[in-house]
């Protein structure tokens, strides 16, 4: 009996009816329904997401047992109140900040044992993390700058980076140290911190737990560079005392030459096997230097290529670059008291922050020397690019940075004079272009506003602008006219220079609207505004002298000297007045749109300078009589005249 007939029979016995629901086509319909319903159920089951048990992420190093043992012994930074720790070290809490987030005075690391890299909070600049990820093993961070307090503060911050690297795999740290005289205090600071570093990393007491340096979790090597590059440790060592002896043995190089990038390239080449041969190690290159490097142009691309090829991040502890300048004066007081202790200011190359200077250098009519000593907010271009593109960090240190954006106290010995600093959270928007020379030149070629700015910036640094003569005694008409002629001749040398800068910038004016980067917008507008302002003052000055030749008369009987006084009025022509209005428009735009930056500070000061001239008068004779009378009433006492001491010798040809 078929299944259908059996079901019919059971229905008849149960209900007593001859006809059942299974008569006719009904059985076929039911079968079809059941089949399609079954298919729908199967599809629904297949469409459900696969639920799996989430397992915790486990990082397994090459040698599991050894690294687990190391990890259990890793300890965090101690939060003691030592005067040498973090922001309280060396130069105090007011020390260096360039392009970076502010670092807290207290450690962000707890006293718990470090278990994973996620426990290490590294305050990186997210907007700067644009360098490529060259492998899954090396995370490229690429920070253009992180502030630290003195060399010791930077070393403390570097310890976090070493701890993070150790958490991934065994690590080789290569200390690459500048042999300059000015770097001697920093070399000492490193030695003073090494014991603490090894203790904080939990590797100081592990030497008995493994056999041979090859199995050590942390190896280190020391390299010194000046005119030459020397490896001070024959082989990488796990002995902290050996590393300290190697650093202490570095002598000062009096040549003043720093082959920085040659040293980095040699390090990458020498230790490439640590990255290519098993068991692989991370390799961190840590450079200490306070200059750009004399081989930057020749060796940057080579050292950068080597470090990227072997995935070696470069960290640099250096100085902030001066704004739009190649050189800045560094204070030098002879460390030997037997020599002259007078402070000397020695030009040292510490900039610019971009590949080429991107700001014109013009003197203000009333001095303002502090405006020539601005922090750019970034490190020197070549070294910062090396860090940025290899995934390292550029640390900027400066001992006299105040919290209110101004330098505090006297400039420290062996430090550059920087008078103004800027909020790093604002400056990160104005990051330079960390690209190759070829890419940079292409960028200039695609926009005339950019190219004209760089061209004008280079031209403006040939020779400083000269201050015009403002006082013209009038004993007689002939001498007065002669003085006016001489003043016009001097200003005639200034006029063509200013006009040349103006014509350069004018060529790029039509492309100004195409600039979208705040850095280039601020740079071009400030340059055009300042050059126009100087051009107006120069042409108005000449016009006022020419007008004076037509005849000037004193308004007061005691006056004997005409004086050109700065004024906001333009009384010598509509063309000059029109340029004055354009200058103010450019400068006002910079001041409003780029507040809190070096460009805005310079624009603000320029706007405070009167842009025109007016004639005033005074009596030099009366001034001389008042000075003579004052001197006669206060004769110096005889005992105030002391015998001059024999001057101490001055060390010549000092090179920092």
XYZ file of C-alpha atoms in Angstrom:
656
model
C 0.000 0.000 0.000
C 1.290 3.429 -0.931
C 1.849 6.147 1.613
C -1.086 8.154 0.250
C -3.474 5.134 0.416
C -2.343 4.442 3.975
C -3.091 8.017 4.977
C -6.553 7.780 3.312
C -7.356 4.601 5.209
C -6.377 6.122 8.532
C -8.515 9.206 7.785
C -11.551 6.997 7.000
C -11.166 5.011 10.226
C -10.697 8.173 12.311
C -13.577 10.258 10.770
C -15.927 7.610 9.277
C -16.061 9.537 5.973
C -15.351 7.934 2.609
C -13.741 11.085 1.167
C -10.515 12.412 2.560
C -8.539 15.632 1.959
C -6.125 13.551 -0.076
C -8.586 12.909 -2.878
C -7.893 14.204 -6.442
C -4.958 16.669 -6.907
C -4.665 17.446 -3.213
C -1.766 15.016 -2.542
C 0.350 16.563 -5.281
C -0.311 20.048 -3.916
C 0.711 19.059 -0.390
C 3.887 17.399 -1.603
C 4.798 20.506 -3.594
C 4.112 22.715 -0.596
C 6.273 20.601 1.693
C 9.146 20.533 -0.782
C 9.145 24.321 -1.286
C 8.779 24.961 2.436
C 11.750 22.737 3.087
C 13.832 24.637 0.527
C 12.941 27.966 2.181
C 13.959 26.649 5.605
C 17.297 25.431 4.198
C 18.020 28.779 2.540
C 17.158 30.630 5.734
C 19.583 28.493 7.699
C 22.363 29.067 5.157
C 21.762 32.843 5.198
C 22.301 33.088 8.957
C 25.713 34.685 9.913
C 28.310 32.289 11.126
C 28.698 32.648 14.849
C 32.134 31.825 16.097
C 33.717 32.144 19.460
C 35.909 35.268 19.534
C 39.355 34.282 20.650
C 41.716 36.844 22.197
C 44.476 38.072 19.887
C 47.758 36.446 20.798
C 51.121 37.644 19.478
C 53.618 34.799 19.333
C 57.247 35.926 18.943
C 59.932 33.811 17.371
C 61.056 32.324 20.697
C 57.896 32.002 22.748
C 59.301 30.830 26.059
C 62.075 33.390 26.227
C 59.950 36.331 25.167
C 57.144 35.350 27.572
C 59.709 35.311 30.340
C 60.896 38.742 29.271
C 57.346 40.080 29.078
C 56.603 38.963 32.628
C 59.592 40.984 33.800
C 58.855 44.168 31.870
C 58.027 47.011 34.259
C 56.653 50.419 33.539
C 58.200 53.797 34.100
C 58.571 54.714 37.737
C 56.558 57.726 38.798
C 59.090 59.075 41.235
C 59.627 62.779 41.801
C 63.215 62.856 40.577
C 64.343 66.174 39.188
C 65.803 64.308 36.241
C 62.643 62.639 35.050
C 60.522 63.711 32.097
C 59.342 67.284 32.042
C 61.241 68.057 35.203
C 64.588 67.032 33.806
C 67.554 69.136 32.856
C 65.908 72.419 31.947
C 62.697 72.337 33.899
C 59.057 72.320 32.935
C 59.369 75.180 30.472
C 61.465 73.245 27.986
C 61.143 72.451 24.351
C 57.986 72.024 22.364
C 57.927 72.161 18.608
C 55.348 70.497 16.382
C 53.777 68.084 18.831
C 51.105 67.439 21.363
C 51.958 68.546 24.884
C 53.382 65.733 26.996
C 52.048 65.412 30.528
C 54.457 66.049 33.359
C 53.346 62.764 34.951
C 53.875 59.441 33.271
C 50.895 57.996 31.406
C 52.152 54.475 32.144
C 50.779 52.776 35.250
C 52.761 50.612 37.650
C 51.190 47.440 36.275
C 53.261 44.955 34.336
C 53.291 45.576 30.581
C 51.534 42.659 28.926
C 50.741 43.785 25.410
C 51.663 46.654 23.129
C 48.125 47.980 23.575
C 49.042 48.882 27.159
C 51.630 51.405 25.971
C 49.930 54.727 25.274
C 52.046 56.527 22.697
C 50.854 60.120 22.069
C 51.357 60.150 18.320
C 50.068 62.805 15.930
C 47.306 61.074 14.026
C 47.293 63.663 11.268
C 50.940 62.905 10.590
C 50.539 59.129 10.349
C 50.607 59.094 6.573
C 53.777 57.187 5.824
C 53.142 53.835 4.109
C 52.802 50.560 5.976
C 55.759 48.676 4.524
C 54.959 45.431 6.313
C 52.640 43.950 8.887
C 55.557 43.722 11.286
C 56.477 47.419 11.283
C 53.824 50.008 11.955
C 54.838 53.258 10.304
C 53.945 56.190 12.553
C 55.888 58.985 10.886
C 55.615 61.919 13.305
C 57.071 65.239 12.224
C 57.836 66.215 15.797
C 57.242 65.442 19.434
C 58.216 67.787 22.219
C 60.488 66.698 25.032
C 62.136 68.386 27.983
C 65.877 68.250 27.496
C 67.845 65.262 26.280
C 66.888 63.211 29.336
C 63.198 63.898 28.778
C 63.539 62.706 25.181
C 65.302 59.528 26.344
C 62.435 58.852 28.738
C 59.999 59.146 25.861
C 62.186 56.928 23.689
C 62.029 54.245 26.356
C 58.332 53.873 25.562
C 59.186 53.286 21.913
C 61.794 50.667 22.833
C 59.304 48.941 25.136
C 56.746 48.808 22.344
C 59.330 47.333 19.983
C 60.378 44.722 22.568
C 56.766 43.718 22.991
C 56.765 42.750 19.324
C 60.132 41.000 19.092
C 63.759 41.235 20.157
C 65.253 44.619 19.342
C 68.552 46.237 18.418
C 68.912 49.908 19.374
C 71.673 51.841 17.611
C 72.704 55.076 19.355
C 74.084 57.442 16.687
C 75.722 60.395 18.433
C 77.001 63.726 17.134
C 80.599 64.446 18.208
C 80.134 68.234 18.200
C 81.276 70.179 21.254
C 77.732 71.457 21.713
C 76.442 67.870 22.030
C 78.706 66.881 24.925
C 76.024 67.594 27.594
C 73.494 65.442 25.748
C 75.902 62.526 25.457
C 76.383 62.695 29.219
C 72.616 62.806 29.746
C 72.218 59.567 27.766
C 74.839 57.780 29.857
C 73.143 58.977 33.037
C 69.825 57.498 31.855
C 70.938 54.126 30.498
C 70.746 52.235 33.792
C 67.241 53.559 34.304
C 66.218 52.590 30.769
C 67.349 48.986 31.189
C 65.654 48.786 34.582
C 62.376 50.200 33.274
C 62.395 47.814 30.332
C 62.816 44.864 32.689
C 65.940 43.556 30.946
C 68.550 44.708 33.447
C 68.455 41.521 35.503
C 67.753 38.977 32.767
C 71.300 38.258 31.585
C 71.461 35.048 33.655
C 68.282 33.732 32.031
C 69.729 33.346 28.534
C 73.030 32.279 27.041
C 74.924 34.647 24.763
C 74.112 38.090 23.364
C 72.393 36.510 20.366
C 69.535 35.466 22.657
C 69.297 38.778 24.502
C 65.967 40.594 24.204
C 67.697 43.974 23.858
C 70.975 44.669 22.107
C 72.588 48.053 21.621
C 75.344 49.533 19.504
C 77.070 52.938 19.615
C 78.075 54.973 16.558
C 79.798 58.378 16.621
C 79.878 60.831 13.755
C 81.519 64.129 12.957
C 83.761 64.505 9.961
C 84.096 60.703 10.061
C 81.822 57.859 11.164
C 83.082 55.301 13.686
C 81.438 52.243 15.245
C 82.347 52.349 18.947
C 81.093 48.850 19.807
C 82.659 46.035 17.738
C 79.410 44.062 17.901
C 75.983 44.825 19.360
C 76.073 44.240 23.107
C 73.606 43.387 25.869
C 75.958 44.810 28.506
C 74.801 48.272 29.604
C 78.219 49.026 31.120
C 79.876 48.405 27.752
C 77.424 50.778 26.074
C 78.091 53.464 28.691
C 81.858 53.120 28.242
C 81.464 53.445 24.487
C 79.455 56.669 24.811
C 81.785 58.134 27.439
C 84.702 57.448 25.131
C 83.365 59.690 22.350
C 85.656 62.676 21.953
C 84.660 66.105 20.624
C 85.285 66.676 16.924
C 86.666 70.200 16.368
C 86.072 70.096 12.591
C 82.490 71.372 12.828
C 81.480 68.875 10.115
C 78.555 66.501 10.739
C 78.133 63.550 8.362
C 74.750 62.707 9.840
C 73.078 60.988 6.913
C 76.204 59.097 5.956
C 76.207 57.658 9.479
C 72.538 56.598 9.247
C 73.127 54.931 5.874
C 76.178 53.050 7.195
C 74.194 51.842 10.216
C 71.363 50.548 8.023
C 73.818 48.710 5.792
C 75.850 47.212 8.642
C 72.858 45.873 10.559
C 70.638 44.833 7.646
C 71.194 41.169 8.511
C 69.286 41.694 11.765
C 66.240 42.393 9.589
C 66.773 39.849 6.843
C 68.159 36.797 8.646
C 66.506 34.608 11.278
C 65.969 35.195 14.077
C 64.865 38.642 12.918
C 65.074 41.653 15.215
C 63.572 45.088 15.112
C 66.247 47.722 14.539
C 65.763 51.246 15.921
C 68.175 54.000 14.891
C 68.301 56.853 17.417
C 70.220 59.980 16.366
C 71.265 62.831 18.660
C 72.309 66.011 16.852
C 71.783 69.774 17.005
C 72.422 70.573 13.341
C 71.009 69.704 9.941
C 73.967 67.652 8.753
C 76.518 68.709 6.145
C 75.654 65.781 3.883
C 71.868 66.248 3.874
C 71.591 67.128 0.190
C 73.912 64.321 -0.931
C 72.918 61.454 1.376
C 69.315 61.961 2.517
C 67.702 59.938 -0.266
C 70.242 57.139 0.065
C 69.892 56.783 3.844
C 66.115 57.086 3.568
C 65.993 54.353 0.935
C 68.168 52.034 3.029
C 66.106 52.507 6.177
C 62.829 51.952 4.358
C 64.158 48.887 2.568
C 65.147 47.214 5.822
C 62.225 48.635 7.813
C 64.357 50.553 10.310
C 62.574 53.520 11.905
C 64.790 56.525 12.618
C 64.309 58.632 15.731
C 66.075 61.986 16.035
C 66.532 64.056 19.169
C 67.326 67.481 17.799
C 66.581 71.180 17.754
C 63.628 73.182 16.401
C 64.296 74.793 13.043
C 64.144 78.590 12.844
C 61.264 79.908 10.773
C 62.152 80.228 7.055
C 65.893 80.518 7.781
C 68.873 78.290 7.064
C 71.087 79.592 9.846
C 70.571 80.996 13.302
C 73.013 82.314 15.882
C 73.951 79.925 18.694
C 75.236 81.226 22.021
C 78.730 80.110 22.931
C 80.482 80.723 26.246
C 83.860 79.020 26.482
C 83.595 76.080 28.926
C 87.180 76.738 30.083
C 87.247 79.636 32.608
C 90.840 80.362 31.578
C 89.449 81.756 28.342
C 87.275 84.773 27.680
C 83.796 84.144 29.135
C 82.032 86.721 26.994
C 79.048 85.246 25.144
C 79.604 84.896 21.412
C 76.959 84.234 18.785
C 78.062 81.740 16.152
C 75.968 81.111 13.001
C 74.917 77.460 12.820
C 72.780 75.774 10.191
C 69.643 74.521 11.944
C 67.040 75.138 9.240
C 64.945 75.670 7.331
C 61.935 73.556 8.246
C 61.051 73.080 4.553
C 63.148 71.908 1.615
C 63.792 75.541 0.645
C 63.039 78.690 2.675
C 59.445 79.732 2.062
C 59.469 83.228 3.548
C 61.106 86.507 2.528
C 63.610 88.055 4.934
C 62.993 91.794 5.299
C 64.058 94.201 8.021
C 61.453 96.149 9.935
C 61.852 99.902 9.835
C 62.056 100.160 13.623
C 64.170 97.153 14.535
C 62.095 94.398 16.222
C 65.083 92.077 16.373
C 63.023 89.416 18.147
C 61.082 88.832 14.929
C 64.164 87.321 13.285
C 64.245 84.529 15.857
C 61.009 82.570 15.464
C 60.492 78.867 16.044
C 59.060 77.293 12.893
C 57.133 74.671 14.869
C 59.056 71.860 13.129
C 62.503 70.314 12.988
C 65.010 70.801 10.152
C 63.571 69.465 6.909
C 65.984 66.647 6.029
C 66.108 65.064 9.487
C 62.358 65.417 9.992
C 61.634 63.872 6.614
C 63.947 60.961 7.505
C 61.878 60.310 10.641
C 58.544 60.960 8.937
C 59.088 58.534 6.062
C 60.652 55.712 8.092
C 58.009 55.680 10.803
C 60.122 57.256 13.514
C 59.706 60.455 15.474
C 61.520 63.781 15.450
C 61.899 65.032 19.037
C 62.543 68.750 19.457
C 64.250 70.029 22.578
C 64.804 73.635 23.576
C 65.754 74.755 27.098
C 64.236 78.256 27.098
C 60.709 77.774 25.806
C 58.148 79.535 27.964
C 54.518 78.567 28.376
C 53.212 81.858 26.965
C 54.838 81.474 23.568
C 57.908 83.525 24.486
C 61.448 82.637 25.502
C 62.066 82.911 29.214
C 65.372 83.839 30.827
C 68.747 84.155 29.203
C 69.509 81.915 26.258
C 71.208 78.763 27.518
C 74.773 78.136 26.450
C 75.081 76.140 23.199
C 71.481 77.054 22.297
C 70.058 79.138 19.482
C 68.236 82.354 20.201
C 64.537 81.685 19.644
C 62.219 84.346 21.038
C 58.760 83.199 19.902
C 57.068 79.787 19.957
C 53.682 78.660 18.683
C 50.886 76.317 19.742
C 51.622 72.856 18.279
C 47.918 72.095 17.849
C 47.671 75.098 15.524
C 50.960 74.472 13.728
C 50.167 70.891 12.734
C 47.905 72.337 10.012
C 50.949 74.103 8.535
C 53.176 71.047 8.144
C 55.827 71.365 5.406
C 55.781 69.068 2.384
C 57.964 66.084 3.321
C 58.617 64.954 -0.231
C 61.582 64.423 -2.526
C 63.351 67.197 -4.400
C 61.747 66.044 -7.658
C 58.245 66.044 -6.175
C 58.836 69.443 -4.593
C 60.007 70.951 -7.877
C 56.957 69.513 -9.631
C 54.756 71.105 -6.992
C 56.395 74.475 -7.627
C 56.079 74.082 -11.381
C 52.317 73.466 -11.126
C 51.622 76.733 -9.330
C 53.361 80.052 -9.985
C 52.390 81.430 -6.585
C 54.454 78.678 -4.924
C 57.412 79.014 -7.283
C 57.475 82.803 -7.035
C 57.405 82.633 -3.231
C 60.383 80.253 -3.049
C 62.269 82.296 -5.638
C 61.645 85.538 -3.743
C 62.577 83.911 -0.420
C 65.936 82.838 -1.821
C 66.589 86.256 -3.350
C 65.688 88.155 -0.185
C 68.366 86.378 1.815
C 71.244 87.603 -0.342
C 71.723 90.796 1.705
C 69.745 92.418 4.521
C 67.813 95.563 3.731
C 69.427 98.803 4.892
C 67.800 101.412 7.163
C 67.215 104.809 5.500
C 68.526 108.120 6.826
C 65.861 110.066 8.687
C 67.556 113.229 10.001
C 68.650 116.114 7.757
C 70.307 119.122 9.455
C 69.867 122.379 7.544
C 72.744 124.767 8.216
C 72.407 126.104 4.685
C 70.611 125.167 1.479
C 73.674 123.652 -0.227
C 74.543 121.218 2.594
C 70.876 120.355 3.066
C 70.457 119.493 -0.620
C 73.695 117.502 -0.567
C 72.410 115.397 2.342
C 69.146 114.776 0.486
C 71.042 113.655 -2.629
C 73.200 111.233 -0.618
C 70.147 109.753 1.074
C 68.481 109.215 -2.286
C 71.577 107.447 -3.585
C 71.534 105.034 -0.644
C 67.826 104.378 -1.035
C 68.337 103.921 -4.770
C 70.251 100.725 -3.926
C 67.326 99.482 -1.857
C 64.621 100.286 -4.397
C 65.677 97.824 -7.142
C 65.991 94.973 -4.640
C 62.506 95.528 -3.328
C 61.096 95.964 -6.830
C 62.746 92.719 -7.931
C 61.043 90.833 -5.094
C 57.740 92.471 -5.961
C 57.990 91.520 -9.636
C 58.806 87.911 -8.688
C 55.768 87.656 -6.441
C 53.580 89.500 -8.946
C 54.181 86.703 -11.478
C 52.482 84.255 -9.140
C 49.539 86.445 -8.159
C 47.175 84.927 -10.726
C 47.727 81.442 -9.221
C 47.184 82.590 -5.634
C 43.506 81.591 -5.735
C 44.518 77.997 -6.609
C 46.471 77.534 -3.377
C 44.538 75.314 -0.986
C 47.179 74.511 1.649
C 47.155 76.944 4.620
C 50.963 76.973 4.724
C 51.316 78.160 1.126
C 48.425 80.627 1.446
C 49.956 82.228 4.534
C 53.429 82.250 3.005
C 52.445 83.939 -0.232
C 50.101 86.510 1.338
C 52.640 87.510 3.984
C 55.421 87.843 1.414
C 53.301 89.946 -0.926
C 51.995 92.116 1.905
C 55.416 92.776 3.406
C 57.156 93.389 0.088
C 54.406 95.807 -0.945
C 54.727 97.608 2.389
C 58.504 97.971 1.994
C 58.051 99.049 -1.621
C 55.586 101.753 -0.549
C 57.907 103.017 2.189
C 60.863 103.062 -0.201
C 59.100 104.895 -3.012
C 57.358 107.274 -0.623
C 60.727 107.972 1.033
C 62.313 108.935 -2.286
C 59.298 111.035 -3.202
C 59.454 112.889 0.122
C 63.182 113.626 -0.398
C 62.476 114.914 -3.905
C 59.698 117.101 -2.546
C 62.065 118.511 0.105
C 64.466 119.694 -2.594
C 61.728 122.037 -3.769
C 61.964 123.883 -0.485
C 61.113 123.219 3.164
C 60.749 125.813 5.910
C 60.920 125.324 9.664
C 57.766 125.996 11.630
C 59.629 126.770 14.875
C 62.449 129.325 15.224
C 64.653 126.976 17.308
C 64.531 124.111 14.780
C 67.638 123.338 12.764
C 66.980 119.764 11.523
C 64.253 118.222 9.378
C 63.187 114.705 10.386
C 61.344 112.129 8.270
C 58.823 110.562 10.625
C 56.871 107.365 9.910
C 53.198 108.072 9.283
C 50.166 106.270 7.905
C 49.420 109.042 5.454
C 50.527 108.902 1.819
C 50.904 112.412 0.406
C 53.085 111.787 -2.641
C 50.917 110.045 -5.251
C 47.806 107.955 -5.865
C 49.787 104.985 -7.232
C 51.745 104.630 -4.003
C 48.549 105.037 -2.001
C 46.914 102.210 -3.986
C 49.843 99.878 -3.270
C 49.603 100.780 0.419
C 45.971 99.653 0.485
C 46.882 96.374 -1.250
C 49.637 95.745 1.301
C 47.202 96.219 4.174
C 44.673 93.873 2.525
C 47.222 91.063 2.204
C 48.548 91.524 5.740
C 45.102 91.763 7.309
C 44.067 88.520 5.596
C 47.097 86.740 7.054
C 46.412 88.129 10.504
C 42.777 86.978 10.488
C 43.017 83.642 8.667
C 46.234 82.312 10.208
C 46.065 83.491 13.813
C 48.570 81.952 16.206
C 51.235 81.279 13.544
C 54.582 82.902 12.662
C 52.970 84.390 9.548
C 50.270 86.122 11.596
C 52.811 87.479 14.098
C 54.897 89.023 11.321
C 51.800 90.411 9.590
C 50.601 91.968 12.839
C 53.949 93.666 13.424
C 54.064 94.905 9.831
C 50.591 96.410 10.178
C 51.745 98.299 13.263
C 54.521 99.926 11.235
C 53.371 103.181 9.565
C 53.553 102.744 5.835
C 54.181 106.387 4.810
C 56.158 109.448 5.895
C 55.736 113.022 6.998
C 58.199 115.839 7.646
C 58.898 116.886 11.218
C 61.584 119.048 12.772
C 63.734 119.411 15.883
C 66.767 121.256 17.267
C 69.993 119.268 17.482
C 71.677 122.275 19.098
C 69.255 122.270 22.031
C 69.618 118.500 22.424
C 73.407 118.772 22.603
C 73.173 121.550 25.187
C 70.830 119.494 27.396
C 73.124 116.451 27.199
C 76.201 118.537 28.074
C 74.418 120.111 31.048
C 73.335 116.735 32.362
C 76.824 115.320 32.115
C 78.320 118.341 33.923
C 75.989 118.014 36.914
C 76.921 114.388 37.595
C 80.698 113.944 37.432
C 81.833 110.384 38.084
C 83.679 109.819 41.387
C 87.406 109.307 41.162
C 87.284 105.911 42.858
C 84.903 104.661 40.130
C 87.790 104.516 37.692
C 89.405 101.154 38.195
C 92.461 99.671 36.682
C 91.498 97.482 33.762
C 92.270 93.830 34.202
C 94.268 92.026 31.594
C 91.717 90.493 29.222
C 91.536 86.732 29.011
C 92.445 85.126 25.680
C 89.629 84.306 23.299
C 89.523 80.901 21.646
C 89.491 81.423 17.885
C 87.773 79.405 15.140
C 85.221 77.792 17.439
C 82.992 75.360 15.536
C 79.905 73.941 17.179
